[in-house]
Structure formats: structure tokens, C-alpha cells
Amino acid sequence: MTLAVFLAIMALSLGIALWSRRGHGQQGARAFFTASGQFGAVLFFFLSVGETYSIASMLGFPGGVYDGGDAFVLWFFGYILLACCCIYFLGPWIWRAGRLYGSATIPDFFRDHWGSRPLELLIAITSIILLLPIGTMQFTGLRLVLGGLAPEARPVLLTGAAGLLCFAYVVIAGLRASAFVAVLKDLLMMGSILLVGGLAIADWQAVPAVAQAVPAPAATQPDMVFAISTILLQAVGFTMIPQNWAFLFSAKNPQAIRRAQVAAPLYMLMFPLLMATATYAQGHGIVPSEPDYVFLAVAEVLLHPAAMGLVMAAVALSGLVILSSVCLAIGPLVTRNLAPNLGSAAQQRWSRWVVAAFLLLSLLSAESGGTLMARLNNLFYFGVVQTLPGFIAALLLPRVPVAAVIGGIVAGDGLVLALWLGNVPVGGLNLGVIGLAANIAVLAGVTLLRPRNGGRSVVSAVRAGEA
Amino acid sequence: MSRLWPVLVGLVLPLALILASALLVPDDAPRLLGISLANWCLFACAPVTTALLAVCYRWGPRA
């Protein structure tokens, strides 16, 4: 029964992806990768929350509470909440910057603003390196869910089928398919969390707590230096994530971005339910096969098998939607930025091969344990945030030369990498903050020594009516 | 000031609320559903932030 419901929802998601392309059969490359200017506030809202809450939110958050206590909740919840505010203020300017130059990716914008191929290559290569682990992380989560669904099947076959489904979303309608499937995913995800969390709360006193098989971790105090620096770094870094630029470009206008971000924090009310689910498991002797399975383990105890199929599908879709949007971010990074001068049709055609290769690499990495990718994943926010000083400079400071932006990114990335590899103690501060400070210092220093002449800022160009 | 207030209301104030929930709530406060009072205050920041952003949207400058 669980499997039948799960498969029916997966088939429905494929049907929705096919339906999403109606009237958009022949899209240009920018429309395919970013659904440029097609989405109003409601669809944009679903796409943005669909991109934010991955399989890690649904499984990893309660798993972390179950396994290690609640010390991480402050920075995890805090940065996502503050990211809504950052997107509210910066998102409209990213949209305008993209509109000004007709950009589909972050490197597109930097290349066109400064007229620099080396800057384009630098940002494209670092973005690809940083995005690679996300695929592995999603497949690792999918493996956990699908293994629970069909324990007797070979895991690689199950994750392979999930990879094919994701590939189908991408090929069928690009970002439009991701957005429409995200609506299904978000409805199922919210419904599942409300159902499982609500039943756990209702059952809290109805069933007496049994002797705890796993003692609940003691309350732990967050390291405030780390928490505050991580909240700030990851909230601003969130605006520079490559696939987030694609979803920002999909908005019909800047007002749609702001309307969606006003509502976005309400979506976070799922976190207390997820946390209650983890503490319910601790108090009621539910022992998952591994900590990240705790939400599904509680669902198995509380739900009818058919409803369990819905929950499994919600978790799987939360991984697949993120996976498809990362595919749509990596595809143009390769076909537009690493290999320029391809026509619109060629970009889409070659992107399919790039996406297929990315999915295969991610799947194999997840199957092999993904140790390297898990380590690289730790660098994600340290790296993505390094384009922020350059973007702010492009918005406001016409005298910043391209050498300053390149020097800043290289210094920021290099310092973070050196500190990370060397395990250098930094007093609990998030390493990305140190890299960002080095980046800004280099950008300011080079600008003072060799200011650019004849440049213009994005703000002045927009005010002059060019976008 | 007229251009700055939305940033204060929509960005600085939510950050201050997040930090206040961690710094001002006593450690030994009772738990509800296994969740500490500090975390309940943190979670309450989400609807408050929506209200603050709605104020910025309604009365602030257009995007």
C-alpha cells in the first residue's frame, strides 16, 4: 500500500512536469534555465521555498535534534529566517542586475558588468565545485528513504530510478517543471509534517512514555560566537547561491519577490513540529536505524501505510526538486560560461549531457559513501558568499576594477581553504567570515591603488532607465 | 532616515529578536514538548518577521 501510493505520487509529479510545459514548447536558453520573468508571487513563493527546504531540512533537522541535542537549532533556524530578509532587500536588485544584462547565471552577470572572461571563468569554476556535493547529499538522503520503502531492492537501482525522474523533470520543461513539481512537493511536505508532528503531539500524553532506549541528549548551549557569525554569513551567502539567482530571475517583477518573501518565514513554523517529532521519538522509545531516519520512524509508528506513502513521497520530492534545480544551475554554468559561444539550442542540448553526467557522478559518489563530497559540502557557504562583495561593488561602486574583484575572491577562497585544511583555531568564528573580511580588504585595497575609470554602477544604470 | 527604516525594521530587528531569544531566555526555563523556552522564542521570530516584512512592504519604498 505504501509503495503504491508512493509510486502514484511520483507518476503525478511526472504528469505535472509534462503539464508545466504547455504553451512553452520552444523556449530560449534563458527561459529554459531560469523561466525568466514568467512567475508571479505565488509560483515564485513555491519555487523559493522549494529551493530552500531540501531533504536535509525534513530528515537532517529532526535527526540532528535526536542525535546531538538542540545547540545547532539557533544558527540553523536563525540563518534561514534572516535569509528571507536578505532576499527581500537584495533579491529585487539581483533581478534588476540580471535583467540589465540578460543574465542566466552569476558568471554571466559578472562577465558582462566588468567585461572580463577570467572573472567569468573563476566564478563559474568555483560555483561548479561548490554545487557538486549538493547532488551527493540529496542522493544520500534519497537512498535512506527509498531503502526504507523497499528494503529488499538494491539501493543503486532505487536511487538510479530517482535520478532518471529528476533528469526527466529537467529535460521536459527546465525550471518551469521544477517550479510546478515544487508546488506538489511543498503541499505534501507541509501536510506530512503537520500530520506526523500533530499526531505526535496528540499522542504525547495518550501513550505513556516507555523506558528510553536512547537517552535524550542533555540540553546543550550553543557557541554564541559561532552561532552569530554563522547566522550572518549564511544569511547573506544565501543570496549568492547559483540556483537561487535562477529562481530570482524567474520572478515576473521585483514586487513578486518581495511579496513571496513576506510570507516565506511562515513556512518555518514546520520546524517546531519537526523538533517535537524528534523529542517524541526519544520519549517513546522509538529507535531509528540511523538518526536521520527518526522522522520517518515516527511516521511509521503513527500513520496508516497509505499515509506513509504520502510522507515518503514528500521526502523524496524534497530531494528531487533541489536536485533538479542544481542540475539547472550546473548545466548553464558549463554550456554558457565554461564553453561560451554556443547557440541557444546547443546550450540546451549540451546541458542535458552535463546534467546526466552530474546526476551519475552524484549517484556514484553517494553509493561510495560520499566522504569527499561530505567534506566539500562543509565549504559551500564559505565559498558562495565570496561573490557578495563583488556584487555589492557592481551595484554601488563604479570605481571598483575587475582586478579587485578577482583578487578579493581568490584571497577569500584561498584563506578559507588554508584555515580549513590546516584546522587553524579561530576562536569559534565561522571561517567564511574571515574569508569575507580578507576578500573585502583586498577589494578595497586594489580599488584604492588602481581605481577603474569610466565604469558605471548597476544602480545608476537602472535609474537611468536601462532595465 | 526615511530610506533606512525598512532595513532597520525588516533586517536588523529580526536579527535582534533571534539573538535575544538565545541570550535573554534563562537556561533553566521549563520545556514544552521537549523544546526549550529559548527555542520556542526563536520559532516565534518567524511570524514576527513576516509581520515586520509586511510593514516594510506596505509602508516602505517600492522594490
Short mmCIF file of C-alpha atoms in Angstrom, two decimals:
data_model
loop_
_atom_site.label_atom_id
_atom_site.label_comp_id
_atom_site.label_asym_id
_atom_site.label_seq_id
_atom_site.Cartn_x
_atom_site.Cartn_y
_atom_site.Cartn_z
CA MET A 1 0.00 0.00 0.00
CA THR A 2 2.79 2.41 0.97
CA LEU A 3 4.68 1.62 -2.22
CA ALA A 4 1.57 2.02 -4.40
CA VAL A 5 0.79 5.47 -3.00
CA PHE A 6 4.43 6.47 -3.32
CA LEU A 7 4.58 5.40 -6.98
CA ALA A 8 1.27 7.13 -7.75
CA ILE A 9 2.63 10.43 -6.42
CA MET A 10 5.86 10.06 -8.36
CA ALA A 11 3.78 9.46 -11.51
CA LEU A 12 1.69 12.52 -10.65
CA SER A 13 4.85 14.62 -10.33
CA LEU A 14 5.92 13.49 -13.79
CA GLY A 15 2.47 14.39 -15.14
CA ILE A 16 2.77 17.84 -13.55
CA ALA A 17 6.18 18.33 -15.17
CA LEU A 18 4.69 17.46 -18.58
CA TRP A 19 1.72 19.74 -17.96
CA SER A 20 4.03 22.63 -16.98
CA ARG A 21 5.44 22.90 -20.49
CA ARG A 22 2.11 23.62 -22.14
CA GLY A 23 2.39 26.79 -24.20
CA HIS A 24 6.18 26.85 -23.64
CA GLY A 25 7.34 24.11 -26.01
CA GLN A 26 10.01 26.20 -27.75
CA GLN A 27 11.87 28.10 -25.03
CA GLY A 28 15.10 30.04 -25.41
CA ALA A 29 18.05 29.03 -23.24
CA ARG A 30 17.46 31.77 -20.64
CA ALA A 31 13.78 30.90 -20.33
CA PHE A 32 14.63 27.18 -20.10
CA PHE A 33 17.21 27.67 -17.33
CA THR A 34 15.54 30.49 -15.40
CA ALA A 35 11.90 30.68 -16.60
CA SER A 36 12.82 34.35 -16.99
CA GLY A 37 10.08 36.68 -15.84
CA GLN A 38 7.30 34.10 -16.05
CA PHE A 39 6.33 33.58 -12.39
CA GLY A 40 4.04 35.69 -10.24
CA ALA A 41 4.29 35.89 -6.46
CA VAL A 42 2.50 32.59 -5.70
CA LEU A 43 4.52 30.36 -8.03
CA PHE A 44 7.68 32.24 -7.11
CA PHE A 45 6.90 31.59 -3.43
CA PHE A 46 6.60 27.86 -4.03
CA LEU A 47 9.78 27.77 -6.09
CA SER A 48 11.74 29.73 -3.50
CA VAL A 49 10.64 27.60 -0.53
CA GLY A 50 11.06 24.51 -2.71
CA GLU A 51 14.69 25.54 -3.25
CA THR A 52 15.23 26.31 0.43
CA TYR A 53 13.91 23.24 2.24
CA SER A 54 15.67 20.16 0.98
CA ILE A 55 15.72 16.59 2.17
CA ALA A 56 18.23 17.82 4.78
CA SER A 57 15.57 20.01 6.39
CA MET A 58 12.99 17.25 6.56
CA LEU A 59 15.29 14.43 7.69
CA GLY A 60 18.51 16.11 8.86
CA PHE A 61 16.93 18.66 11.21
CA PRO A 62 14.99 16.18 13.40
CA GLY A 63 17.90 13.74 13.03
CA GLY A 64 20.30 16.35 14.41
CA VAL A 65 17.98 17.08 17.36
CA TYR A 66 17.55 13.36 18.07
CA ASP A 67 21.26 12.66 17.86
CA GLY A 68 23.00 15.68 19.24
CA GLY A 69 20.59 17.94 21.11
CA ASP A 70 19.44 21.40 20.17
CA ALA A 71 22.61 23.51 20.13
CA PHE A 72 22.56 23.81 16.34
CA VAL A 73 18.92 24.95 16.19
CA LEU A 74 19.81 28.61 16.86
CA TRP A 75 22.13 29.09 13.90
CA PHE A 76 20.22 26.71 11.58
CA PHE A 77 16.84 28.35 12.11
CA GLY A 78 18.34 31.83 12.52
CA TYR A 79 20.16 31.88 9.20
CA ILE A 80 17.19 30.61 7.17
CA LEU A 81 14.93 33.20 8.80
CA LEU A 82 17.37 36.03 8.23
CA ALA A 83 17.92 34.82 4.65
CA CYS A 84 14.24 35.65 3.95
CA CYS A 85 15.01 39.24 4.97
CA CYS A 86 18.20 39.36 2.90
CA ILE A 87 16.34 38.10 -0.20
CA TYR A 88 13.58 40.66 0.49
CA PHE A 89 16.09 43.51 0.24
CA LEU A 90 18.73 42.15 -2.19
CA GLY A 91 16.50 39.94 -4.38
CA PRO A 92 14.94 42.79 -6.37
CA TRP A 93 18.42 44.14 -7.15
CA ILE A 94 19.65 40.73 -8.29
CA TRP A 95 16.57 40.55 -10.54
CA ARG A 96 17.32 44.00 -11.98
CA ALA A 97 21.00 43.19 -12.46
CA GLY A 98 20.03 40.06 -14.40
CA ARG A 99 17.50 41.99 -16.47
CA LEU A 100 20.08 44.70 -17.22
CA TYR A 101 22.50 42.27 -18.88
CA GLY A 102 20.14 39.43 -19.86
CA SER A 103 21.98 37.09 -17.46
CA ALA A 104 21.02 33.48 -16.76
CA THR A 105 23.84 32.73 -14.28
CA ILE A 106 26.01 34.57 -11.76
CA PRO A 107 29.11 34.41 -14.03
CA ASP A 108 27.02 35.88 -16.88
CA PHE A 109 26.38 38.96 -14.78
CA PHE A 110 29.99 39.42 -13.59
CA ARG A 111 31.35 38.88 -17.12
CA ASP A 112 29.05 41.46 -18.64
CA HIS A 113 29.37 44.04 -15.89
CA TRP A 114 33.17 44.05 -15.93
CA GLY A 115 33.71 42.72 -19.45
CA SER A 116 36.04 40.03 -18.07
CA ARG A 117 36.33 36.45 -19.27
CA PRO A 118 38.79 35.47 -16.46
CA LEU A 119 36.29 36.66 -13.83
CA GLU A 120 33.54 34.67 -15.55
CA LEU A 121 35.70 31.53 -15.53
CA LEU A 122 36.76 31.99 -11.91
CA ILE A 123 33.17 32.28 -10.67
CA ALA A 124 31.89 29.50 -12.94
CA ILE A 125 34.54 27.01 -11.81
CA THR A 126 34.18 27.78 -8.11
CA SER A 127 30.37 27.60 -8.41
CA ILE A 128 30.54 24.17 -10.06
CA ILE A 129 32.94 22.84 -7.42
CA LEU A 130 30.67 24.11 -4.65
CA LEU A 131 27.49 22.72 -6.22
CA LEU A 132 28.84 19.19 -6.85
CA PRO A 133 28.39 17.96 -3.24
CA ILE A 134 24.72 19.00 -3.13
CA GLY A 135 23.85 16.23 -5.58
CA THR A 136 25.63 13.66 -3.42
CA MET A 137 23.86 14.90 -0.30
CA GLN A 138 20.43 14.62 -1.95
CA PHE A 139 21.13 11.11 -3.27
CA THR A 140 22.34 10.06 0.19
CA GLY A 141 19.01 11.20 1.64
CA LEU A 142 17.05 9.57 -1.20
CA ARG A 143 18.90 6.32 -0.56
CA LEU A 144 17.73 6.39 3.05
CA VAL A 145 14.09 6.99 2.11
CA LEU A 146 13.94 4.55 -0.77
CA GLY A 147 15.78 1.90 1.27
CA GLY A 148 13.02 2.17 3.87
CA LEU A 149 10.39 1.89 1.17
CA ALA A 150 11.78 -1.23 -0.49
CA PRO A 151 14.43 -2.76 1.81
CA GLU A 152 14.86 -5.86 -0.34
CA ALA A 153 15.72 -3.93 -3.53
CA ARG A 154 19.27 -2.96 -4.49
CA PRO A 155 19.77 0.67 -3.37
CA VAL A 156 21.57 1.68 -6.56
CA LEU A 157 18.53 0.69 -8.64
CA LEU A 158 16.24 2.80 -6.47
CA THR A 159 18.44 5.88 -6.50
CA GLY A 160 19.03 5.32 -10.22
CA ALA A 161 15.27 5.47 -10.80
CA ALA A 162 15.11 8.67 -8.74
CA GLY A 163 17.91 10.12 -10.84
CA LEU A 164 16.03 9.28 -14.04
CA LEU A 165 12.91 11.00 -12.71
CA CYS A 166 14.92 14.12 -11.87
CA PHE A 167 16.50 14.03 -15.34
CA ALA A 168 13.01 13.84 -16.83
CA TYR A 169 11.88 16.96 -14.93
CA VAL A 170 14.89 18.88 -16.25
CA VAL A 171 14.56 17.73 -19.85
CA ILE A 172 10.80 18.21 -20.04
CA ALA A 173 10.50 21.87 -19.15
CA GLY A 174 13.60 23.19 -17.38
CA LEU A 175 12.90 25.42 -14.39
CA ARG A 176 9.16 25.51 -15.14
CA ALA A 177 8.94 21.79 -14.32
CA SER A 178 10.92 22.30 -11.11
CA ALA A 179 8.58 25.10 -10.05
CA PHE A 180 5.38 23.19 -10.70
CA VAL A 181 6.67 20.00 -9.06
CA ALA A 182 7.77 22.20 -6.13
CA VAL A 183 4.11 23.13 -5.57
CA LEU A 184 3.24 19.43 -5.18
CA LYS A 185 6.31 18.85 -3.03
CA ASP A 186 5.57 21.76 -0.71
CA LEU A 187 1.93 20.83 -0.24
CA LEU A 188 2.91 17.23 0.55
CA MET A 189 5.80 18.30 2.74
CA MET A 190 3.72 20.69 4.84
CA GLY A 191 0.89 18.15 5.00
CA SER A 192 3.27 15.40 6.12
CA ILE A 193 4.93 17.49 8.80
CA LEU A 194 1.58 18.75 10.11
CA LEU A 195 0.25 15.18 10.14
CA VAL A 196 3.21 13.46 11.79
CA GLY A 197 4.00 16.34 14.16
CA GLY A 198 0.33 16.83 15.02
CA LEU A 199 -0.20 13.13 15.74
CA ALA A 200 2.96 13.00 17.85
CA ILE A 201 1.74 15.93 19.94
CA ALA A 202 -1.75 14.44 20.25
CA ASP A 203 -0.21 11.13 21.28
CA TRP A 204 2.23 12.75 23.71
CA GLN A 205 0.19 12.06 26.83
CA ALA A 206 -2.10 9.37 25.41
CA VAL A 207 0.70 6.81 25.33
CA PRO A 208 2.83 6.68 28.47
CA ALA A 209 6.49 7.13 27.80
CA VAL A 210 8.36 3.85 27.91
CA ALA A 211 11.83 3.37 29.23
CA GLN A 212 14.01 5.28 26.86
CA ALA A 213 16.06 3.07 24.58
CA VAL A 214 18.16 6.07 23.68
CA PRO A 215 18.70 8.63 26.44
CA ALA A 216 17.76 12.12 25.29
CA PRO A 217 20.85 14.28 24.90
CA ALA A 218 21.18 16.90 27.59
CA ALA A 219 20.30 20.45 26.62
CA THR A 220 23.37 21.98 25.06
CA GLN A 221 24.32 25.63 24.92
CA PRO A 222 25.18 26.98 21.50
CA ASP A 223 28.60 28.54 20.98
CA MET A 224 27.40 32.12 20.53
CA VAL A 225 30.43 33.34 18.54
CA PHE A 226 29.97 30.53 16.05
CA ALA A 227 26.18 30.85 16.02
CA ILE A 228 26.09 34.61 15.37
CA SER A 229 28.86 34.54 12.76
CA THR A 230 27.19 31.58 11.00
CA ILE A 231 23.75 33.21 11.00
CA LEU A 232 25.15 36.38 9.43
CA LEU A 233 27.42 34.65 6.92
CA GLN A 234 24.93 32.06 5.70
CA ALA A 235 22.01 34.51 5.55
CA VAL A 236 23.88 36.87 3.21
CA GLY A 237 25.54 33.93 1.46
CA PHE A 238 22.11 32.51 0.70
CA THR A 239 21.53 35.38 -1.75
CA MET A 240 24.60 34.33 -3.76
CA ILE A 241 23.74 30.63 -4.25
CA PRO A 242 23.81 29.96 -8.01
CA GLN A 243 20.41 28.21 -8.20
CA ASN A 244 18.86 31.00 -6.12
CA TRP A 245 19.81 33.50 -8.80
CA ALA A 246 17.96 31.32 -11.31
CA PHE A 247 14.78 31.34 -9.22
CA LEU A 248 15.10 35.10 -8.62
CA PHE A 249 15.31 35.64 -12.40
CA SER A 250 12.10 33.64 -12.77
CA ALA A 251 10.05 36.33 -10.98
CA LYS A 252 7.73 38.46 -13.06
CA ASN A 253 8.85 41.63 -11.30
CA PRO A 254 10.67 42.75 -8.10
CA GLN A 255 7.36 43.14 -6.28
CA ALA A 256 6.66 39.42 -6.75
CA ILE A 257 9.96 38.64 -4.99
CA ARG A 258 9.09 40.89 -2.04
CA ARG A 259 5.53 39.57 -1.68
CA ALA A 260 6.82 35.98 -1.60
CA GLN A 261 9.49 36.83 0.98
CA VAL A 262 6.94 38.44 3.30
CA ALA A 263 5.18 35.05 3.53
CA ALA A 264 8.31 32.87 3.45
CA PRO A 265 9.05 32.92 7.24
CA LEU A 266 5.62 31.41 7.95
CA TYR A 267 6.81 28.25 6.22
CA MET A 268 9.35 27.87 9.03
CA LEU A 269 6.61 27.02 11.50
CA MET A 270 7.27 23.43 10.43
CA PHE A 271 10.48 23.40 12.50
CA PRO A 272 8.85 23.16 15.95
CA LEU A 273 6.80 20.23 14.64
CA LEU A 274 9.92 18.51 13.31
CA MET A 275 11.66 19.10 16.62
CA ALA A 276 8.67 17.79 18.57
CA THR A 277 8.76 14.67 16.40
CA ALA A 278 12.40 14.04 17.38
CA THR A 279 11.74 14.56 21.10
CA TYR A 280 8.64 12.34 20.82
CA ALA A 281 10.86 9.53 19.50
CA GLN A 282 13.29 10.00 22.39
CA GLY A 283 10.49 9.93 24.95
CA HIS A 284 8.61 6.99 23.47
CA GLY A 285 11.41 4.54 22.82
CA ILE A 286 11.38 4.81 19.03
CA VAL A 287 14.85 3.90 17.81
CA PRO A 288 15.53 4.65 14.13
CA SER A 289 18.07 2.67 12.14
CA GLU A 290 20.08 5.91 11.95
CA PRO A 291 19.38 9.36 13.43
CA ASP A 292 18.31 10.93 10.11
CA TYR A 293 15.55 8.31 9.80
CA VAL A 294 13.85 9.46 13.02
CA PHE A 295 11.08 11.47 11.30
CA LEU A 296 10.18 8.50 9.11
CA ALA A 297 10.46 6.09 12.05
CA VAL A 298 7.88 8.14 14.00
CA ALA A 299 5.68 8.32 10.88
CA GLU A 300 5.83 4.52 10.55
CA VAL A 301 4.59 4.16 14.13
CA LEU A 302 1.79 6.72 13.89
CA LEU A 303 0.49 6.50 10.32
CA HIS A 304 -1.57 4.16 8.17
CA PRO A 305 0.59 2.60 5.38
CA ALA A 306 -1.19 4.67 2.71
CA ALA A 307 -0.39 7.90 4.57
CA MET A 308 3.15 6.63 4.98
CA GLY A 309 3.39 6.51 1.18
CA LEU A 310 2.48 10.21 1.09
CA VAL A 311 5.17 11.06 3.63
CA MET A 312 7.80 9.02 1.79
CA ALA A 313 6.85 10.77 -1.46
CA ALA A 314 7.10 14.19 0.20
CA VAL A 315 10.61 13.43 1.44
CA ALA A 316 11.70 12.02 -1.92
CA LEU A 317 10.29 15.04 -3.79
CA SER A 318 12.06 17.41 -1.40
CA GLY A 319 15.31 15.85 -2.58
CA LEU A 320 14.34 15.70 -6.25
CA VAL A 321 13.24 19.33 -6.52
CA ILE A 322 16.54 20.59 -5.10
CA LEU A 323 18.42 18.13 -7.29
CA SER A 324 16.65 19.34 -10.44
CA SER A 325 17.33 23.00 -9.64
CA VAL A 326 21.01 22.26 -9.01
CA CYS A 327 21.07 20.45 -12.37
CA LEU A 328 19.58 23.56 -13.96
CA ALA A 329 22.25 25.69 -12.30
CA ILE A 330 25.19 23.49 -13.31
CA GLY A 331 24.02 22.97 -16.91
CA PRO A 332 24.32 26.63 -17.98
CA LEU A 333 27.46 27.17 -15.90
CA VAL A 334 29.13 24.66 -18.22
CA THR A 335 27.40 25.42 -21.53
CA ARG A 336 27.21 29.22 -21.21
CA ASN A 337 30.25 30.08 -19.10
CA LEU A 338 32.90 27.35 -19.43
CA ALA A 339 32.13 26.73 -23.12
CA PRO A 340 30.89 30.06 -24.47
CA ASN A 341 29.66 30.85 -27.99
CA LEU A 342 27.15 28.01 -28.08
CA GLY A 343 23.78 28.93 -29.55
CA SER A 344 20.58 28.77 -27.54
CA ALA A 345 19.54 25.34 -28.86
CA ALA A 346 23.07 23.95 -28.43
CA GLN A 347 23.18 25.17 -24.83
CA GLN A 348 20.02 23.24 -24.02
CA ARG A 349 21.20 20.14 -25.89
CA TRP A 350 24.64 20.05 -24.26
CA SER A 351 23.15 20.89 -20.86
CA ARG A 352 21.29 17.59 -20.95
CA TRP A 353 24.60 15.73 -21.19
CA VAL A 354 26.07 17.83 -18.42
CA VAL A 355 23.03 17.17 -16.21
CA ALA A 356 23.19 13.43 -16.94
CA ALA A 357 26.90 13.37 -16.06
CA PHE A 358 26.28 15.35 -12.86
CA LEU A 359 23.48 13.02 -11.76
CA LEU A 360 25.60 9.94 -12.48
CA LEU A 361 28.60 11.35 -10.60
CA SER A 362 26.41 12.32 -7.62
CA LEU A 363 24.75 8.90 -7.55
CA LEU A 364 28.06 7.04 -7.65
CA SER A 365 29.50 9.33 -5.01
CA ALA A 366 26.52 8.68 -2.71
CA GLU A 367 26.87 4.93 -3.30
CA SER A 368 30.54 5.03 -2.35
CA GLY A 369 29.84 6.78 0.93
CA GLY A 370 30.40 10.34 -0.34
CA THR A 371 33.19 11.11 2.14
CA LEU A 372 34.96 13.61 -0.11
CA MET A 373 31.70 15.29 -1.08
CA ALA A 374 30.59 15.49 2.56
CA ARG A 375 33.84 17.30 3.32
CA LEU A 376 33.43 19.60 0.32
CA ASN A 377 29.85 20.32 1.37
CA ASN A 378 31.22 21.99 4.51
CA LEU A 379 32.85 24.59 2.25
CA PHE A 380 29.61 25.51 0.47
CA TYR A 381 28.69 28.71 2.29
CA PHE A 382 32.35 29.67 2.83
CA GLY A 383 32.68 29.74 -0.94
CA VAL A 384 29.37 31.05 -2.29
CA VAL A 385 29.48 34.16 -0.12
CA GLN A 386 32.75 35.31 -1.71
CA THR A 387 30.91 36.76 -4.73
CA LEU A 388 28.91 39.08 -2.46
CA PRO A 389 31.48 41.91 -2.13
CA GLY A 390 31.82 41.96 -5.94
CA PHE A 391 28.07 42.09 -6.38
CA ILE A 392 27.68 44.95 -3.88
CA ALA A 393 30.51 46.75 -5.67
CA ALA A 394 28.75 46.24 -9.01
CA LEU A 395 25.56 47.67 -7.53
CA LEU A 396 27.04 50.75 -5.93
CA LEU A 397 30.73 51.39 -6.69
CA PRO A 398 31.64 52.16 -10.31
CA ARG A 399 35.34 52.68 -9.50
CA VAL A 400 35.99 49.06 -8.43
CA PRO A 401 38.20 47.40 -11.09
CA VAL A 402 37.91 43.77 -12.17
CA ALA A 403 41.34 43.01 -10.64
CA ALA A 404 39.95 43.96 -7.23
CA VAL A 405 37.02 41.55 -7.58
CA ILE A 406 39.21 38.68 -8.80
CA GLY A 407 41.83 39.38 -6.11
CA GLY A 408 39.15 39.51 -3.43
CA ILE A 409 37.58 36.19 -4.42
CA VAL A 410 40.96 34.43 -4.71
CA ALA A 411 42.09 35.82 -1.34
CA GLY A 412 38.80 34.92 0.37
CA ASP A 413 38.60 31.40 -1.04
CA GLY A 414 42.33 30.77 -0.54
CA LEU A 415 42.35 31.90 3.09
CA VAL A 416 39.26 29.86 3.97
CA LEU A 417 40.71 26.78 2.32
CA ALA A 418 44.06 27.20 4.10
CA LEU A 419 42.40 27.67 7.50
CA TRP A 420 40.06 24.76 6.91
CA LEU A 421 42.72 22.34 5.70
CA GLY A 422 45.08 23.40 8.49
CA ASN A 423 42.42 23.13 11.21
CA VAL A 424 43.56 26.54 12.42
CA PRO A 425 41.69 27.62 15.58
CA VAL A 426 39.84 30.91 15.04
CA GLY A 427 38.07 31.34 18.36
CA GLY A 428 34.83 29.74 17.21
CA LEU A 429 34.30 32.26 14.42
CA ASN A 430 32.81 30.90 11.19
CA LEU A 431 35.70 30.57 8.72
CA GLY A 432 33.66 32.16 5.95
CA VAL A 433 33.58 35.45 7.88
CA ILE A 434 37.38 35.54 7.94
CA GLY A 435 37.49 34.81 4.21
CA LEU A 436 34.90 37.51 3.58
CA ALA A 437 36.92 40.05 5.58
CA ALA A 438 40.04 39.20 3.56
CA ASN A 439 38.02 39.48 0.35
CA ILE A 440 36.70 42.95 1.26
CA ALA A 441 40.15 44.12 2.37
CA VAL A 442 41.74 43.06 -0.93
CA LEU A 443 38.86 44.54 -2.96
CA ALA A 444 39.17 47.88 -1.13
CA GLY A 445 42.97 47.94 -1.31
CA VAL A 446 43.20 47.22 -5.03
CA THR A 447 40.45 49.76 -5.73
CA LEU A 448 42.35 52.45 -3.84
CA LEU A 449 45.55 51.65 -5.75
CA ARG A 450 44.07 51.18 -9.21
CA PRO A 451 40.54 52.63 -9.43
CA ARG A 452 38.51 51.94 -12.53
CA ASN A 453 37.75 54.83 -14.85
CA GLY A 454 34.60 55.09 -16.93
CA GLY A 455 32.72 52.36 -15.06
CA ARG A 456 29.09 52.58 -14.04
CA SER A 457 27.13 51.00 -11.24
CA VAL A 458 24.07 48.81 -11.71
CA VAL A 459 22.03 51.20 -9.56
CA SER A 460 22.91 54.17 -11.76
CA ALA A 461 22.21 52.16 -14.93
CA VAL A 462 18.82 51.06 -13.60
CA ARG A 463 17.95 54.59 -12.52
CA ALA A 464 18.93 55.79 -15.98
CA GLY A 465 16.19 53.51 -17.25
CA GLU A 466 18.25 50.77 -18.87
CA ALA A 467 16.43 47.94 -17.05
CA MET B 1 16.23 58.04 7.82
CA SER B 2 13.23 57.69 5.52
CA ARG B 3 15.18 55.23 3.36
CA LEU B 4 16.84 53.47 6.27
CA TRP B 5 13.87 52.48 8.41
CA PRO B 6 12.83 49.45 6.28
CA VAL B 7 16.31 47.95 6.74
CA LEU B 8 16.09 48.51 10.49
CA VAL B 9 12.59 47.01 10.70
CA GLY B 10 12.99 44.22 8.16
CA LEU B 11 16.59 43.12 8.76
CA VAL B 12 18.14 44.48 11.96
CA LEU B 13 15.10 43.91 14.16
CA PRO B 14 14.63 40.23 13.13
CA LEU B 15 18.34 39.65 13.82
CA ALA B 16 17.99 41.32 17.22
CA LEU B 17 14.99 39.13 18.03
CA ILE B 18 16.87 35.96 17.05
CA LEU B 19 19.80 36.91 19.29
CA ALA B 20 17.52 37.97 22.13
CA SER B 21 15.83 34.57 22.10
CA ALA B 22 19.23 32.96 22.68
CA LEU B 23 20.73 35.45 25.10
CA LEU B 24 17.85 36.63 27.27
CA VAL B 25 15.85 33.47 27.97
CA PRO B 26 17.08 31.67 31.13
CA ASP B 27 18.61 28.23 30.63
CA ASP B 28 16.54 26.62 33.38
CA ALA B 29 13.18 27.72 31.94
CA PRO B 30 10.71 24.82 31.58
CA ARG B 31 10.39 22.81 28.37
CA LEU B 32 7.23 22.22 26.38
CA LEU B 33 7.03 19.14 24.12
CA GLY B 34 10.71 18.63 24.82
CA ILE B 35 11.54 22.01 23.32
CA SER B 36 13.26 24.68 25.42
CA LEU B 37 11.68 28.09 26.00
CA ALA B 38 14.61 29.70 24.17
CA ASN B 39 13.79 27.64 21.07
CA TRP B 40 10.07 28.45 21.34
CA CYS B 41 11.01 32.14 21.39
CA LEU B 42 13.28 31.53 18.40
CA PHE B 43 10.45 29.86 16.48
CA ALA B 44 8.12 32.75 17.36
CA CYS B 45 10.52 35.05 15.50
CA ALA B 46 9.21 33.62 12.19
CA PRO B 47 5.66 35.04 12.28
CA VAL B 48 7.00 38.26 13.84
CA THR B 49 9.44 38.58 10.92
CA THR B 50 6.57 38.08 8.48
CA ALA B 51 4.70 40.91 10.21
CA LEU B 52 7.80 43.15 10.09
CA LEU B 53 8.40 42.45 6.39
CA ALA B 54 4.70 43.11 5.73
CA VAL B 55 5.12 46.53 7.37
CA CYS B 56 8.12 47.21 5.12
CA TYR B 57 6.16 46.07 2.06
CA ARG B 58 3.10 48.14 2.89
CA TRP B 59 4.74 51.37 4.01
CA GLY B 60 8.30 51.15 2.65
CA PRO B 61 9.55 52.30 -0.77
CA ARG B 62 8.62 50.11 -3.75
CA ALA B 63 11.06 47.42 -4.78
#
